[in-house]
Amino acid sequence: MKQSINWLIEYFSESSIEFIDIFKAKLLPKEKDLNRKTAKDLCGIVIPIRGECSFSVNNQKYNLNNNTVLHCGSRMDIRVETEDVGIEYYVVHYKNISTTEKFENIQEESFYLEIEDRLPLIKYCENIRDKSLSPDNFTKFSCKVEFINLINSLVETVRDVQYNDKLKLVNKGIEYINKNFNEPISVSQISDILDIDRRRFSEVFQEVTGLSPIKYLTEYRLKEAKRLLKFSSYTISEIADMTGYNDCFYFSKTFKKNVGVCPRKYREINTNLVTSLVLKK
């Protein structure tokens, strides 16, 4: 079974996990490793270093290669078989201390993830393996940090694979907004330029960034407005116009709704930052 990036992010964000141990395994061409079980009460992440093999988990066969990571549950039957090339891989064991009801059966499941770049994962595994050999507490702590970095890197590379085309589209939208935020642009205008349906563009943008295009545009404009209020002597009306708001009243209303205070009050609060500036005549 293949898992999506959204499922993966939700699982790790909703779970309390703890690194247990790591080991490296190697099989030569035409070699088999049969009749083994995964660790009891633990989850295992199988990360390929080089080569490929057939990796069966409870009779579910996976092709482990440079673009695949496996996740196994507790006490599962495994069979590893190579063909013309061998395989070398890391197994990282961790304990799921607590999670939500949705993921309570995680130790009874196996799944695979498609990855784009395994090299950062291998580097983190090497660091974890080296640190895990040392008994002092600081190194143990560092090992836990590296484990979290490994999980973060895993999520990122899975995200890159699944969101590749979407990321390109969203990045084009973001680039356009960043360059033209001071103009009266709209989502329809952006989607027309990118040659995509407006609703579809909004859905993809929200999926990738967590924000709607309008929310991103508003936050970008207000970020620039706050900078100008702090470090310039432009009037409120001028700042509204410079950040894409033709209506000063609407600008002030939007600013207060999102920042908590009106533009004039925001400037007063940050007076200490602008007192040394030359007032505009």
Tab-separated table of C-alpha atoms in Angstrom:
chain	number	residue	atom	x	y	z
A	1	MET	CA	0.000	0.000	0.000
A	2	LYS	CA	1.231	3.460	-0.917
A	3	GLN	CA	0.585	6.378	1.422
A	4	SER	CA	0.043	10.004	0.457
A	5	ILE	CA	1.983	12.979	1.734
A	6	ASN	CA	-1.052	14.397	3.536
A	7	TRP	CA	-1.551	11.101	5.396
A	8	LEU	CA	2.154	11.006	6.302
A	9	ILE	CA	2.203	14.573	7.605
A	10	GLU	CA	-0.932	13.996	9.662
A	11	TYR	CA	0.461	10.762	11.112
A	12	PHE	CA	3.745	12.249	12.302
A	13	SER	CA	2.146	15.499	13.493
A	14	GLU	CA	-0.479	13.626	15.542
A	15	SER	CA	1.912	11.030	17.008
A	16	SER	CA	4.464	11.056	19.797
A	17	ILE	CA	7.403	8.956	18.590
A	18	GLU	CA	10.741	7.942	20.089
A	19	PHE	CA	13.895	6.714	18.346
A	20	ILE	CA	14.969	3.242	19.513
A	21	ASP	CA	17.825	1.956	17.343
A	22	ILE	CA	19.278	1.643	13.855
A	23	PHE	CA	21.164	-1.020	11.928
A	24	LYS	CA	22.561	-1.569	8.440
A	25	ALA	CA	21.868	-4.710	6.392
A	26	LYS	CA	23.463	-5.992	3.191
A	27	LEU	CA	22.617	-8.804	0.775
A	28	LEU	CA	24.720	-9.895	-2.191
A	29	PRO	CA	23.241	-10.655	-5.644
A	30	LYS	CA	21.084	-13.807	-5.704
A	31	GLU	CA	20.987	-13.872	-1.888
A	32	LYS	CA	17.937	-14.403	0.333
A	33	ASP	CA	17.067	-13.431	3.901
A	34	LEU	CA	13.995	-15.442	4.873
A	35	ASN	CA	11.850	-16.413	7.848
A	36	ARG	CA	12.474	-13.315	9.906
A	37	LYS	CA	10.155	-10.986	11.796
A	38	THR	CA	10.190	-7.277	12.434
A	39	ALA	CA	10.858	-6.023	15.971
A	40	LYS	CA	8.160	-6.435	18.618
A	41	ASP	CA	6.122	-3.340	19.611
A	42	LEU	CA	8.147	-1.130	17.271
A	43	CYS	CA	7.795	0.435	13.845
A	44	GLY	CA	10.608	0.231	11.318
A	45	ILE	CA	11.589	2.504	8.438
A	46	VAL	CA	13.598	0.773	5.694
A	47	ILE	CA	15.809	3.201	3.761
A	48	PRO	CA	17.815	1.944	0.752
A	49	ILE	CA	21.473	2.901	0.436
A	50	ARG	CA	22.136	1.251	-2.931
A	51	GLY	CA	20.826	-1.596	-5.054
A	52	GLU	CA	17.363	-3.144	-5.119
A	53	CYS	CA	15.481	-6.199	-3.917
A	54	SER	CA	12.122	-7.825	-3.383
A	55	PHE	CA	11.057	-7.009	0.182
A	56	SER	CA	7.972	-8.906	1.366
A	57	VAL	CA	6.099	-7.917	4.527
A	58	ASN	CA	3.366	-10.342	5.633
A	59	ASN	CA	3.266	-11.644	2.040
A	60	GLN	CA	2.859	-8.117	0.670
A	61	LYS	CA	5.684	-7.774	-1.860
A	62	TYR	CA	7.440	-4.422	-2.342
A	63	ASN	CA	10.218	-3.435	-4.712
A	64	LEU	CA	12.818	-1.720	-2.544
A	65	ASN	CA	15.019	0.562	-4.656
A	66	ASN	CA	16.588	4.018	-4.681
A	67	ASN	CA	13.177	5.679	-4.999
A	68	THR	CA	11.300	3.709	-2.346
A	69	VAL	CA	11.126	3.749	1.452
A	70	LEU	CA	9.219	1.094	3.390
A	71	HIS	CA	7.434	1.393	6.719
A	72	CYS	CA	6.789	-1.821	8.680
A	73	GLY	CA	4.840	-2.584	11.818
A	74	SER	CA	5.442	-4.947	14.733
A	75	ARG	CA	6.203	-8.683	14.486
A	76	MET	CA	5.653	-8.909	10.750
A	77	ASP	CA	7.015	-11.736	8.604
A	78	ILE	CA	9.670	-10.482	6.193
A	79	ARG	CA	11.446	-12.005	3.200
A	80	VAL	CA	14.235	-10.209	1.368
A	81	GLU	CA	15.433	-11.539	-1.998
A	82	THR	CA	17.889	-10.052	-4.502
A	83	GLU	CA	18.332	-10.786	-8.202
A	84	ASP	CA	21.194	-9.565	-10.404
A	85	VAL	CA	22.202	-6.782	-8.012
A	86	GLY	CA	22.516	-6.784	-4.261
A	87	ILE	CA	20.967	-4.436	-1.722
A	88	GLU	CA	22.229	-2.392	1.190
A	89	TYR	CA	19.823	-0.564	3.464
A	90	TYR	CA	19.229	0.967	6.882
A	91	VAL	CA	16.445	-0.014	9.253
A	92	VAL	CA	15.453	2.665	11.756
A	93	HIS	CA	13.307	1.460	14.663
A	94	TYR	CA	11.082	3.841	16.570
A	95	LYS	CA	8.316	3.496	19.130
A	96	ASN	CA	4.931	5.103	18.667
A	97	ILE	CA	4.234	6.227	22.230
A	98	SER	CA	0.846	7.765	21.514
A	99	THR	CA	-1.267	8.687	18.519
A	100	THR	CA	-4.850	9.418	17.512
A	101	GLU	CA	-7.566	6.835	16.886
A	102	LYS	CA	-7.026	7.109	13.141
A	103	PHE	CA	-3.491	5.711	13.440
A	104	GLU	CA	-3.879	3.347	16.385
A	105	ASN	CA	-3.324	0.300	14.131
A	106	ILE	CA	-0.085	1.606	12.631
A	107	GLN	CA	1.902	-1.323	14.069
A	108	GLU	CA	-0.314	-3.753	12.182
A	109	GLU	CA	0.254	-2.157	8.785
A	110	SER	CA	2.979	-1.822	6.189
A	111	PHE	CA	3.207	0.722	3.398
A	112	TYR	CA	5.670	2.274	0.996
A	113	LEU	CA	6.572	5.825	0.076
A	114	GLU	CA	7.958	7.157	-3.191
A	115	ILE	CA	10.981	9.402	-2.684
A	116	GLU	CA	12.993	11.637	-4.989
A	117	ASP	CA	16.296	12.124	-3.178
A	118	ARG	CA	17.493	9.441	-0.769
A	119	LEU	CA	20.944	10.993	-0.137
A	120	PRO	CA	19.840	13.315	2.720
A	121	LEU	CA	18.094	10.341	4.333
A	122	ILE	CA	21.269	8.258	4.117
A	123	LYS	CA	23.289	11.093	5.643
A	124	TYR	CA	20.941	11.347	8.622
A	125	CYS	CA	21.058	7.570	9.048
A	126	GLU	CA	24.854	7.663	9.077
A	127	ASN	CA	24.801	10.400	11.717
A	128	ILE	CA	22.282	8.500	13.835
A	129	ARG	CA	24.271	5.275	13.553
A	130	ASP	CA	27.519	6.990	14.576
A	131	LYS	CA	25.903	8.814	17.492
A	132	SER	CA	23.991	5.761	18.720
A	133	LEU	CA	27.300	4.033	19.491
A	134	SER	CA	28.163	6.619	22.152
A	135	PRO	CA	26.709	6.142	25.680
A	136	ASP	CA	26.796	9.757	26.945
A	137	ASN	CA	23.535	11.652	27.425
A	138	PHE	CA	24.352	14.573	25.142
A	139	THR	CA	25.017	12.225	22.226
A	140	LYS	CA	21.777	10.381	22.991
A	141	PHE	CA	19.973	13.713	22.823
A	142	SER	CA	21.724	14.558	19.537
A	143	CYS	CA	20.618	11.187	18.214
A	144	LYS	CA	16.981	12.052	18.942
A	145	VAL	CA	17.401	15.369	17.133
A	146	GLU	CA	18.893	13.639	14.092
A	147	PHE	CA	15.982	11.192	14.091
A	148	ILE	CA	13.478	14.055	13.931
A	149	ASN	CA	15.571	15.603	11.146
A	150	LEU	CA	15.389	12.282	9.315
A	151	ILE	CA	11.594	12.210	9.591
A	152	ASN	CA	11.391	15.816	8.400
A	153	SER	CA	13.648	15.062	5.432
A	154	LEU	CA	11.567	11.992	4.586
A	155	VAL	CA	8.365	14.038	4.581
A	156	GLU	CA	9.994	16.692	2.385
A	157	THR	CA	11.233	14.268	-0.271
A	158	VAL	CA	7.850	12.483	-0.403
A	159	ARG	CA	6.228	15.885	-0.723
A	160	ASP	CA	8.547	16.792	-3.606
A	161	VAL	CA	7.519	13.671	-5.527
A	162	GLN	CA	3.776	14.031	-5.027
A	163	TYR	CA	3.636	17.802	-5.363
A	164	ASN	CA	6.211	18.321	-8.116
A	165	ASP	CA	3.833	19.635	-10.797
A	166	LYS	CA	1.655	21.372	-8.244
A	167	LEU	CA	4.675	23.057	-6.673
A	168	LYS	CA	5.736	24.422	-10.049
A	169	LEU	CA	2.273	25.867	-10.617
A	170	VAL	CA	2.026	27.381	-7.129
A	171	ASN	CA	5.550	28.804	-7.322
A	172	LYS	CA	4.602	30.581	-10.551
A	173	GLY	CA	1.540	32.004	-8.811
A	174	ILE	CA	3.593	33.118	-5.811
A	175	GLU	CA	6.199	34.699	-8.076
A	176	TYR	CA	3.498	36.664	-9.890
A	177	ILE	CA	1.909	37.828	-6.633
A	178	ASN	CA	5.251	38.886	-5.148
A	179	LYS	CA	6.070	40.960	-8.230
A	180	ASN	CA	2.636	42.511	-8.726
A	181	PHE	CA	1.148	42.760	-5.228
A	182	ASN	CA	1.028	46.556	-5.551
A	183	GLU	CA	-1.362	46.260	-8.489
A	184	PRO	CA	-5.117	45.543	-8.203
A	185	ILE	CA	-4.672	41.867	-9.141
A	186	SER	CA	-7.230	39.108	-8.596
A	187	VAL	CA	-7.215	35.311	-8.419
A	188	SER	CA	-9.037	35.177	-11.764
A	189	GLN	CA	-6.319	37.300	-13.334
A	190	ILE	CA	-3.551	35.075	-11.946
A	191	SER	CA	-5.287	31.855	-13.024
A	192	ASP	CA	-5.828	33.276	-16.534
A	193	ILE	CA	-2.131	34.090	-16.839
A	194	LEU	CA	-1.228	30.573	-15.672
A	195	ASP	CA	-3.865	29.110	-18.022
A	196	ILE	CA	-5.705	27.148	-15.335
A	197	ASP	CA	-9.258	27.149	-14.027
A	198	ARG	CA	-9.633	29.638	-11.174
A	199	ARG	CA	-11.225	27.137	-8.793
A	200	ARG	CA	-8.601	24.491	-9.561
A	201	PHE	CA	-5.789	27.005	-9.011
A	202	SER	CA	-7.250	27.972	-5.626
A	203	GLU	CA	-7.548	24.309	-4.601
A	204	VAL	CA	-3.941	23.498	-5.547
A	205	PHE	CA	-2.624	26.683	-3.932
A	206	GLN	CA	-4.457	25.883	-0.695
A	207	GLU	CA	-3.264	22.269	-0.761
A	208	VAL	CA	0.407	23.191	-1.160
A	209	THR	CA	0.701	26.348	0.964
A	210	GLY	CA	-2.126	25.947	3.465
A	211	LEU	CA	-3.412	29.376	2.392
A	212	SER	CA	-5.859	30.488	-0.257
A	213	PRO	CA	-4.392	32.739	-2.996
A	214	ILE	CA	-6.350	35.688	-1.601
A	215	LYS	CA	-5.067	35.035	1.925
A	216	TYR	CA	-1.483	34.806	0.671
A	217	LEU	CA	-1.885	38.029	-1.345
A	218	THR	CA	-3.412	39.806	1.654
A	219	GLU	CA	-0.662	38.664	4.023
A	220	TYR	CA	2.058	39.648	1.552
A	221	ARG	CA	0.518	43.099	1.068
A	222	LEU	CA	0.100	43.656	4.806
A	223	LYS	CA	3.665	42.549	5.477
A	224	GLU	CA	4.872	45.242	3.088
A	225	ALA	CA	2.419	47.755	4.569
A	226	LYS	CA	3.767	47.108	8.084
A	227	ARG	CA	7.302	47.623	6.813
A	228	LEU	CA	6.349	50.955	5.263
A	229	LEU	CA	4.464	52.053	8.381
A	230	LYS	CA	7.530	51.319	10.495
A	231	PHE	CA	10.302	52.641	8.322
A	232	SER	CA	8.836	55.346	6.064
A	233	SER	CA	6.970	58.594	6.388
A	234	TYR	CA	4.449	57.891	3.634
A	235	THR	CA	0.851	58.702	4.504
A	236	ILE	CA	-1.655	55.929	5.179
A	237	SER	CA	-3.309	56.692	1.851
A	238	GLU	CA	-0.006	56.465	-0.007
A	239	ILE	CA	0.867	53.162	1.660
A	240	ALA	CA	-2.552	51.784	0.758
A	241	ASP	CA	-1.941	52.658	-2.885
A	242	MET	CA	1.614	51.258	-2.795
A	243	THR	CA	0.366	47.894	-1.541
A	244	GLY	CA	-2.421	47.393	-4.064
A	245	TYR	CA	-5.358	48.999	-2.237
A	246	ASN	CA	-7.045	51.774	-4.206
A	247	ASP	CA	-9.504	52.361	-1.365
A	248	CYS	CA	-7.793	53.677	1.780
A	249	PHE	CA	-10.814	52.866	3.949
A	250	TYR	CA	-10.832	49.248	2.752
A	251	PHE	CA	-7.083	49.037	3.362
A	252	SER	CA	-7.496	50.257	6.952
A	253	LYS	CA	-10.369	47.845	7.544
A	254	THR	CA	-8.388	44.894	6.160
A	255	PHE	CA	-5.293	45.888	8.134
A	256	LYS	CA	-7.164	46.077	11.439
A	257	LYS	CA	-8.969	42.788	10.790
A	258	ASN	CA	-5.695	40.929	10.220
A	259	VAL	CA	-3.223	42.797	12.450
A	260	GLY	CA	-5.503	43.758	15.317
A	261	VAL	CA	-5.002	47.524	15.177
A	262	CYS	CA	-5.557	50.167	12.520
A	263	PRO	CA	-2.572	51.380	10.431
A	264	ARG	CA	-2.310	54.669	12.316
A	265	LYS	CA	-2.215	52.915	15.695
A	266	TYR	CA	0.320	50.396	14.388
A	267	ARG	CA	2.569	53.278	13.361
A	268	GLU	CA	2.200	54.925	16.781
A	269	ILE	CA	3.141	51.681	18.542
A	270	ASN	CA	6.273	51.481	16.433
A	271	THR	CA	7.152	55.162	16.794
A	272	ASN	CA	10.521	54.326	18.265
A	273	LEU	CA	11.474	52.740	14.969
A	274	VAL	CA	10.676	55.771	12.828
A	275	THR	CA	11.692	58.738	14.962
A	276	SER	CA	15.122	58.876	13.364
A	277	LEU	CA	13.740	58.928	9.842
A	278	VAL	CA	13.452	62.127	7.878
A	279	LEU	CA	9.806	63.165	7.696
A	280	LYS	CA	8.412	63.427	4.234
A	281	LYS	CA	7.499	67.003	3.330
